[in-house]
Amino acid sequence: MFSEDGSGLMPARRLLLIGLVAGFALFVSFAVYVYQGELKTQLWKPALDAALEKVNLRRISNQSNSSTTQDVSPHPMPFNVTDPLSGYVNVLDDRGPLKLHCNVCAMVSSSGQVLNHEAGTEIDKADCVIRMNDAPVTGFEKHVGTRTTIRVASHTSFQLVNKKKADLLVKNKGLTFVAWGPDKSMTRDGKGRIFNGLSKLAKELKDDVDMYMLTPQRMAYADKVFENETGKPRQSSGSFLSTGWFTMILATEMCDQIKVYGMISDEYCKKYPQDETRYHYYTSPGNGHECDLYKRHENGRKNVHRFITEKTVFSRWATFHNVSFHFPSWH
């Protein structure tokens, strides 16, 4: 292995050995590099995947936006996806929140339009019949039916309902009563005037009627839905929400199919400018015409109901919640 002159390894063999050592060192370095690279990739993989996912989602979104402008999101946006009726709480502390589901709901308008048709028999066929505020049944059965499953009332109408409780509430065993109102009227601290009245009535009728109210979160949600659908904040636009607004939201959460009776569309008053249908079917004709009231409120600057705007929104919701409008038809 040594050279003939004793100077060490022979030149050729020495070069070969040096090459082998260098090659081995290079191989080890490369293996370490690869291992570290793989390790780093594994450590950063979650962040990398997340970033790529965002890019991919953005790309899909851009493709969707470029191919169509149709809004496919649900209307209204749900208050709670897993528990749609959360936020409707019982007036009595020892009773649970609202739990009610109906296959077919008949939502009966308080408009004088219901008097133009005898839809009572058809309305009574629905699984659940929904009425609003102090709209009566007695004396109008052939037009509005005889059954009432749910009655939704505003804080301003509660006293009227209370005065007619024998006919509107007690007469309907098992009735579900839902009241809505601002926080100051519905607070449970003894200062809420409407809540105090509801509580007293609930204790009196607890064997016949289940009474519920909207939580402050539910009330805020109703405002937010109005803003989302119209682009205008409710308060700063000078708008009051109607009982119809709260009732339609409840119906979309509770019913598989909604049949609305006696409600006019947003275009009705334009098509029939001379229409003199009364605002409520149970008030005297001299108490005002529906279209006159709708126009006055729609054009008002503050403290008004946007009835026509609400009807435009309802028309949009109809495609998402199997809503149809009868007597008059909206189509």
Short mmCIF file of C-alpha atoms in Angstrom, two decimals:
data_model
loop_
_atom_site.label_atom_id
_atom_site.label_comp_id
_atom_site.label_asym_id
_atom_site.label_seq_id
_atom_site.Cartn_x
_atom_site.Cartn_y
_atom_site.Cartn_z
CA MET A 1 0.00 0.00 0.00
CA PHE A 2 3.04 2.30 0.44
CA SER A 3 5.16 3.67 -2.39
CA GLU A 4 8.49 2.13 -3.20
CA ASP A 5 10.32 5.25 -1.96
CA GLY A 6 8.47 5.15 1.39
CA SER A 7 6.68 8.43 0.90
CA GLY A 8 3.15 6.96 1.66
CA LEU A 9 0.26 5.77 -0.49
CA MET A 10 0.71 5.40 -4.15
CA PRO A 11 -0.61 8.42 -6.11
CA ALA A 12 -3.46 6.60 -7.90
CA ARG A 13 -4.68 4.75 -4.88
CA ARG A 14 -4.39 7.92 -2.73
CA LEU A 15 -6.55 9.82 -5.16
CA LEU A 16 -9.10 7.01 -5.15
CA LEU A 17 -9.25 7.00 -1.35
CA ILE A 18 -9.64 10.76 -1.23
CA GLY A 19 -12.44 10.52 -3.75
CA LEU A 20 -14.24 7.85 -1.73
CA VAL A 21 -13.96 9.88 1.49
CA ALA A 22 -15.16 13.04 -0.23
CA GLY A 23 -18.03 11.19 -1.87
CA PHE A 24 -19.12 9.68 1.42
CA ALA A 25 -19.02 13.09 3.09
CA LEU A 26 -21.05 14.59 0.25
CA PHE A 27 -23.60 11.78 0.50
CA VAL A 28 -23.99 12.29 4.26
CA SER A 29 -24.39 16.05 3.81
CA PHE A 30 -26.99 15.55 1.11
CA ALA A 31 -28.94 13.06 3.27
CA VAL A 32 -28.95 15.50 6.18
CA TYR A 33 -30.10 18.30 3.86
CA VAL A 34 -32.91 16.21 2.47
CA TYR A 35 -34.01 15.10 5.95
CA GLN A 36 -34.01 18.68 7.25
CA GLY A 37 -35.87 19.83 4.21
CA GLU A 38 -38.53 17.17 4.67
CA LEU A 39 -38.76 17.99 8.36
CA LYS A 40 -39.22 21.69 7.65
CA THR A 41 -41.85 20.89 5.06
CA GLN A 42 -43.71 18.75 7.59
CA LEU A 43 -43.50 21.48 10.23
CA TRP A 44 -44.84 24.15 7.88
CA LYS A 45 -47.33 21.95 6.06
CA PRO A 46 -50.45 23.02 8.08
CA ALA A 47 -49.77 26.71 7.47
CA LEU A 48 -48.98 26.03 3.84
CA ASP A 49 -52.14 24.01 3.34
CA ALA A 50 -54.21 26.75 4.99
CA ALA A 51 -52.73 29.40 2.72
CA LEU A 52 -53.34 27.28 -0.38
CA GLU A 53 -56.91 26.61 0.75
CA LYS A 54 -57.54 30.35 1.05
CA VAL A 55 -56.16 30.91 -2.42
CA ASN A 56 -58.28 28.08 -3.79
CA LEU A 57 -61.43 29.39 -2.11
CA ARG A 58 -60.74 32.86 -3.42
CA ARG A 59 -60.26 31.46 -6.91
CA ILE A 60 -63.53 29.55 -6.75
CA SER A 61 -65.31 32.64 -5.41
CA ASN A 62 -63.94 34.77 -8.22
CA GLN A 63 -65.00 32.20 -10.79
CA SER A 64 -68.49 32.10 -9.32
CA ASN A 65 -68.77 35.88 -9.26
CA SER A 66 -67.61 36.18 -12.83
CA SER A 67 -70.01 33.52 -14.10
CA THR A 68 -73.14 34.67 -12.29
CA THR A 69 -74.44 37.49 -10.15
CA GLN A 70 -77.28 35.49 -8.61
CA ASP A 71 -77.43 35.57 -4.81
CA VAL A 72 -77.71 32.00 -3.56
CA SER A 73 -77.45 32.73 0.17
CA PRO A 74 -80.55 32.04 2.25
CA HIS A 75 -82.96 34.84 3.05
CA PRO A 76 -83.25 35.76 5.78
CA MET A 77 -79.90 34.66 7.13
CA PRO A 78 -80.74 32.29 10.00
CA PHE A 79 -80.56 33.41 13.62
CA ASN A 80 -79.25 29.99 14.62
CA VAL A 81 -78.63 27.21 12.11
CA THR A 82 -78.73 24.35 14.62
CA ASP A 83 -81.62 25.72 16.70
CA PRO A 84 -83.79 27.97 14.47
CA LEU A 85 -86.30 28.83 17.20
CA SER A 86 -83.77 29.86 19.82
CA GLY A 87 -84.49 33.31 21.18
CA TYR A 88 -88.24 32.72 21.64
CA VAL A 89 -88.41 32.18 25.40
CA ASN A 90 -91.36 31.38 27.62
CA VAL A 91 -92.71 34.22 29.73
CA LEU A 92 -92.86 31.82 32.69
CA ASP A 93 -89.45 30.87 34.09
CA ASP A 94 -90.43 27.26 34.76
CA ARG A 95 -91.29 26.55 31.12
CA GLY A 96 -88.96 25.88 28.22
CA PRO A 97 -88.40 27.85 25.01
CA LEU A 98 -90.56 27.59 21.90
CA LYS A 99 -90.48 24.20 20.17
CA LEU A 100 -92.94 24.01 17.31
CA HIS A 101 -92.80 22.67 13.77
CA CYS A 102 -95.56 22.71 11.14
CA ASN A 103 -95.67 21.14 7.71
CA VAL A 104 -98.11 23.65 6.21
CA CYS A 105 -98.78 27.05 7.75
CA ALA A 106 -101.58 29.44 6.84
CA MET A 107 -100.47 32.97 7.65
CA VAL A 108 -103.59 35.15 7.67
CA SER A 109 -103.17 38.85 6.99
CA SER A 110 -105.21 41.45 8.88
CA SER A 111 -105.87 43.30 5.63
CA GLY A 112 -109.36 43.99 4.36
CA GLN A 113 -108.34 41.95 1.32
CA VAL A 114 -109.47 38.80 3.13
CA LEU A 115 -113.08 39.96 2.83
CA ASN A 116 -112.89 39.71 -0.96
CA HIS A 117 -112.69 35.92 -0.81
CA GLU A 118 -114.18 33.09 1.22
CA ALA A 119 -110.96 31.23 2.03
CA GLY A 120 -111.94 30.12 5.54
CA THR A 121 -112.30 26.42 4.72
CA GLU A 122 -108.97 26.36 2.92
CA ILE A 123 -107.22 28.16 5.77
CA ASP A 124 -108.55 25.70 8.33
CA LYS A 125 -106.94 22.80 6.41
CA ALA A 126 -103.43 24.00 7.27
CA ASP A 127 -101.51 22.26 10.05
CA CYS A 128 -100.91 25.59 11.77
CA VAL A 129 -102.85 28.85 11.40
CA ILE A 130 -100.99 32.04 12.24
CA ARG A 131 -102.75 35.32 13.04
CA MET A 132 -101.47 38.73 14.07
CA ASN A 133 -102.22 41.20 16.84
CA ASP A 134 -105.92 41.47 17.68
CA ALA A 135 -107.31 40.17 14.37
CA PRO A 136 -110.52 38.28 15.30
CA VAL A 137 -112.13 35.13 13.94
CA THR A 138 -115.65 35.45 15.31
CA GLY A 139 -117.95 36.91 12.67
CA PHE A 140 -115.43 36.42 9.86
CA GLU A 141 -115.13 32.63 9.79
CA LYS A 142 -115.97 32.17 6.12
CA HIS A 143 -113.18 34.56 5.19
CA VAL A 144 -110.43 33.78 7.71
CA GLY A 145 -111.26 30.33 9.08
CA THR A 146 -111.99 29.20 12.62
CA ARG A 147 -108.70 27.84 13.94
CA THR A 148 -105.76 29.68 15.49
CA THR A 149 -102.51 27.90 16.34
CA ILE A 150 -100.13 30.84 16.77
CA ARG A 151 -100.86 34.49 17.42
CA VAL A 152 -98.04 37.03 17.11
CA ALA A 153 -98.60 40.42 18.73
CA SER A 154 -96.64 43.62 19.12
CA HIS A 155 -96.06 45.51 22.35
CA THR A 156 -98.44 48.18 21.07
CA SER A 157 -101.23 45.65 20.45
CA PHE A 158 -100.88 43.65 23.65
CA GLN A 159 -103.48 45.68 25.56
CA LEU A 160 -105.99 45.17 22.74
CA VAL A 161 -105.37 41.43 22.81
CA ASN A 162 -105.66 41.40 26.57
CA LYS A 163 -109.05 43.11 26.43
CA LYS A 164 -110.32 40.50 23.96
CA LYS A 165 -108.57 37.55 25.61
CA ALA A 166 -111.78 35.51 25.97
CA ASP A 167 -112.24 35.46 22.20
CA LEU A 168 -108.65 35.67 20.99
CA LEU A 169 -106.85 33.50 23.53
CA VAL A 170 -109.03 31.43 25.85
CA LYS A 171 -111.23 30.28 22.99
CA ASN A 172 -108.22 28.54 21.42
CA LYS A 173 -107.02 25.83 23.81
CA GLY A 174 -103.34 25.07 23.33
CA LEU A 175 -102.66 28.37 21.59
CA THR A 176 -99.08 29.61 21.22
CA PHE A 177 -98.83 33.35 21.82
CA VAL A 178 -95.65 35.22 20.77
CA ALA A 179 -95.09 38.83 21.81
CA TRP A 180 -92.39 41.18 20.57
CA GLY A 181 -91.29 44.58 21.76
CA PRO A 182 -88.34 46.82 22.67
CA ASP A 183 -86.15 45.93 25.61
CA LYS A 184 -87.49 48.68 27.86
CA SER A 185 -91.01 47.28 27.53
CA MET A 186 -90.03 43.63 27.86
CA THR A 187 -87.42 43.70 30.62
CA ARG A 188 -87.98 41.24 33.48
CA ASP A 189 -86.70 43.53 36.23
CA GLY A 190 -90.16 44.79 37.18
CA LYS A 191 -89.87 47.91 35.01
CA GLY A 192 -91.02 46.30 31.77
CA ARG A 193 -94.65 47.33 31.46
CA ILE A 194 -95.52 44.89 28.68
CA PHE A 195 -93.62 42.02 30.27
CA ASN A 196 -95.44 42.60 33.54
CA GLY A 197 -98.74 42.33 31.71
CA LEU A 198 -97.60 39.24 29.83
CA SER A 199 -96.43 37.60 33.03
CA LYS A 200 -99.74 38.23 34.75
CA LEU A 201 -101.70 36.91 31.77
CA ALA A 202 -99.43 33.87 31.38
CA LYS A 203 -100.02 32.84 34.99
CA GLU A 204 -103.75 33.32 34.54
CA LEU A 205 -103.96 31.30 31.30
CA LYS A 206 -101.11 28.82 31.81
CA ASP A 207 -103.40 25.82 31.39
CA ASP A 208 -104.72 27.09 28.04
CA VAL A 209 -102.06 29.27 26.40
CA ASP A 210 -98.27 29.10 26.14
CA MET A 211 -96.87 32.63 26.07
CA TYR A 212 -93.48 33.48 24.61
CA MET A 213 -91.46 36.61 24.02
CA LEU A 214 -88.42 37.57 21.96
CA THR A 215 -85.07 38.00 23.68
CA PRO A 216 -83.08 41.22 23.15
CA GLN A 217 -80.80 39.24 20.84
CA ARG A 218 -83.80 38.23 18.78
CA MET A 219 -84.98 41.82 18.54
CA ALA A 220 -81.52 42.94 17.42
CA TYR A 221 -81.51 40.16 14.83
CA ALA A 222 -84.78 41.43 13.33
CA ASP A 223 -83.17 44.85 12.90
CA LYS A 224 -80.07 43.31 11.33
CA VAL A 225 -82.15 41.32 8.86
CA PHE A 226 -83.86 44.55 7.79
CA GLU A 227 -80.48 46.19 7.23
CA ASN A 228 -79.10 43.19 5.33
CA GLU A 229 -82.12 43.01 3.06
CA THR A 230 -82.58 46.72 2.38
CA GLY A 231 -79.11 48.18 2.84
CA LYS A 232 -80.53 50.66 5.37
CA PRO A 233 -80.18 50.50 9.16
CA ARG A 234 -83.66 50.39 10.65
CA GLN A 235 -83.28 53.12 13.26
CA SER A 236 -81.35 55.68 11.24
CA SER A 237 -83.77 55.21 8.33
CA GLY A 238 -86.68 56.16 10.61
CA SER A 239 -88.35 52.76 10.21
CA PHE A 240 -90.52 50.70 12.53
CA LEU A 241 -90.77 46.99 11.85
CA SER A 242 -94.28 45.60 11.50
CA THR A 243 -95.79 42.57 13.21
CA GLY A 244 -95.91 41.05 9.72
CA TRP A 245 -92.11 41.25 9.62
CA PHE A 246 -91.68 39.31 12.87
CA THR A 247 -94.40 36.85 11.88
CA MET A 248 -92.87 36.07 8.50
CA ILE A 249 -89.46 35.47 10.05
CA LEU A 250 -91.02 33.08 12.59
CA ALA A 251 -92.90 31.27 9.83
CA THR A 252 -89.72 30.73 7.78
CA GLU A 253 -88.14 29.11 10.84
CA MET A 254 -91.10 27.00 11.86
CA CYS A 255 -92.95 25.95 8.68
CA ASP A 256 -92.06 23.73 5.72
CA GLN A 257 -94.63 25.48 3.54
CA ILE A 258 -96.19 28.91 4.08
CA LYS A 259 -99.46 29.99 2.50
CA VAL A 260 -100.12 33.70 3.01
CA TYR A 261 -103.71 34.91 2.72
CA GLY A 262 -104.87 38.46 2.07
CA MET A 263 -101.47 40.15 1.82
CA ILE A 264 -100.82 42.50 -1.09
CA SER A 265 -97.54 42.66 -3.02
CA ASP A 266 -95.24 45.66 -3.25
CA GLU A 267 -96.64 46.47 -6.72
CA TYR A 268 -100.33 46.12 -5.88
CA CYS A 269 -101.05 49.77 -5.10
CA LYS A 270 -99.34 50.87 -8.32
CA LYS A 271 -101.45 48.47 -10.36
CA TYR A 272 -104.67 49.44 -8.57
CA PRO A 273 -104.29 53.12 -7.59
CA GLN A 274 -108.04 53.48 -6.96
CA ASP A 275 -108.24 50.50 -4.61
CA GLU A 276 -110.11 51.39 -1.42
CA THR A 277 -109.63 48.19 0.57
CA ARG A 278 -109.61 48.94 4.29
CA TYR A 279 -106.39 48.54 6.24
CA HIS A 280 -107.89 46.02 8.72
CA TYR A 281 -110.76 43.71 7.85
CA TYR A 282 -112.28 44.06 11.33
CA THR A 283 -112.40 47.88 11.51
CA SER A 284 -114.97 50.20 9.97
CA PRO A 285 -114.38 51.37 6.37
CA GLY A 286 -113.85 54.92 7.58
CA ASN A 287 -110.65 54.00 9.45
CA GLY A 288 -108.43 54.32 6.38
CA HIS A 289 -107.56 52.59 3.14
CA GLU A 290 -104.69 50.17 2.95
CA CYS A 291 -102.91 51.67 -0.08
CA ASP A 292 -103.19 55.21 1.25
CA LEU A 293 -101.60 54.14 4.52
CA TYR A 294 -98.88 52.13 2.78
CA LYS A 295 -97.89 55.04 0.54
CA ARG A 296 -97.89 57.53 3.38
CA HIS A 297 -95.67 55.35 5.52
CA GLU A 298 -93.34 54.38 2.70
CA ASN A 299 -92.67 58.04 1.90
CA GLY A 300 -92.43 59.15 5.53
CA ARG A 301 -89.09 60.26 6.91
CA LYS A 302 -89.27 58.86 10.45
CA ASN A 303 -91.35 56.75 12.82
CA VAL A 304 -93.08 54.91 9.99
CA HIS A 305 -93.60 51.35 8.81
CA ARG A 306 -92.04 50.42 5.48
CA PHE A 307 -94.87 48.11 4.47
CA ILE A 308 -94.07 48.19 0.75
CA THR A 309 -90.36 47.59 1.35
CA GLU A 310 -91.19 44.64 3.59
CA LYS A 311 -93.34 43.11 0.86
CA THR A 312 -90.43 43.38 -1.58
CA VAL A 313 -88.29 41.47 0.90
CA PHE A 314 -90.99 38.83 1.43
CA SER A 315 -91.08 38.23 -2.30
CA ARG A 316 -87.34 37.46 -2.19
CA TRP A 317 -87.75 35.10 0.75
CA ALA A 318 -90.52 33.21 -1.02
CA THR A 319 -88.05 31.40 -3.29
CA PHE A 320 -86.08 30.09 -0.32
CA HIS A 321 -88.92 29.02 1.98
CA ASN A 322 -91.75 27.70 -0.20
CA VAL A 323 -93.97 30.74 0.37
CA SER A 324 -97.04 31.35 -1.77
CA PHE A 325 -99.46 34.29 -1.69
CA HIS A 326 -103.22 33.83 -2.07
CA PHE A 327 -106.22 36.17 -2.42
CA PRO A 328 -104.67 38.20 -3.95
CA SER A 329 -102.07 36.14 -5.77
CA TRP A 330 -98.70 37.77 -6.32
CA HIS A 331 -98.29 36.14 -9.74
#
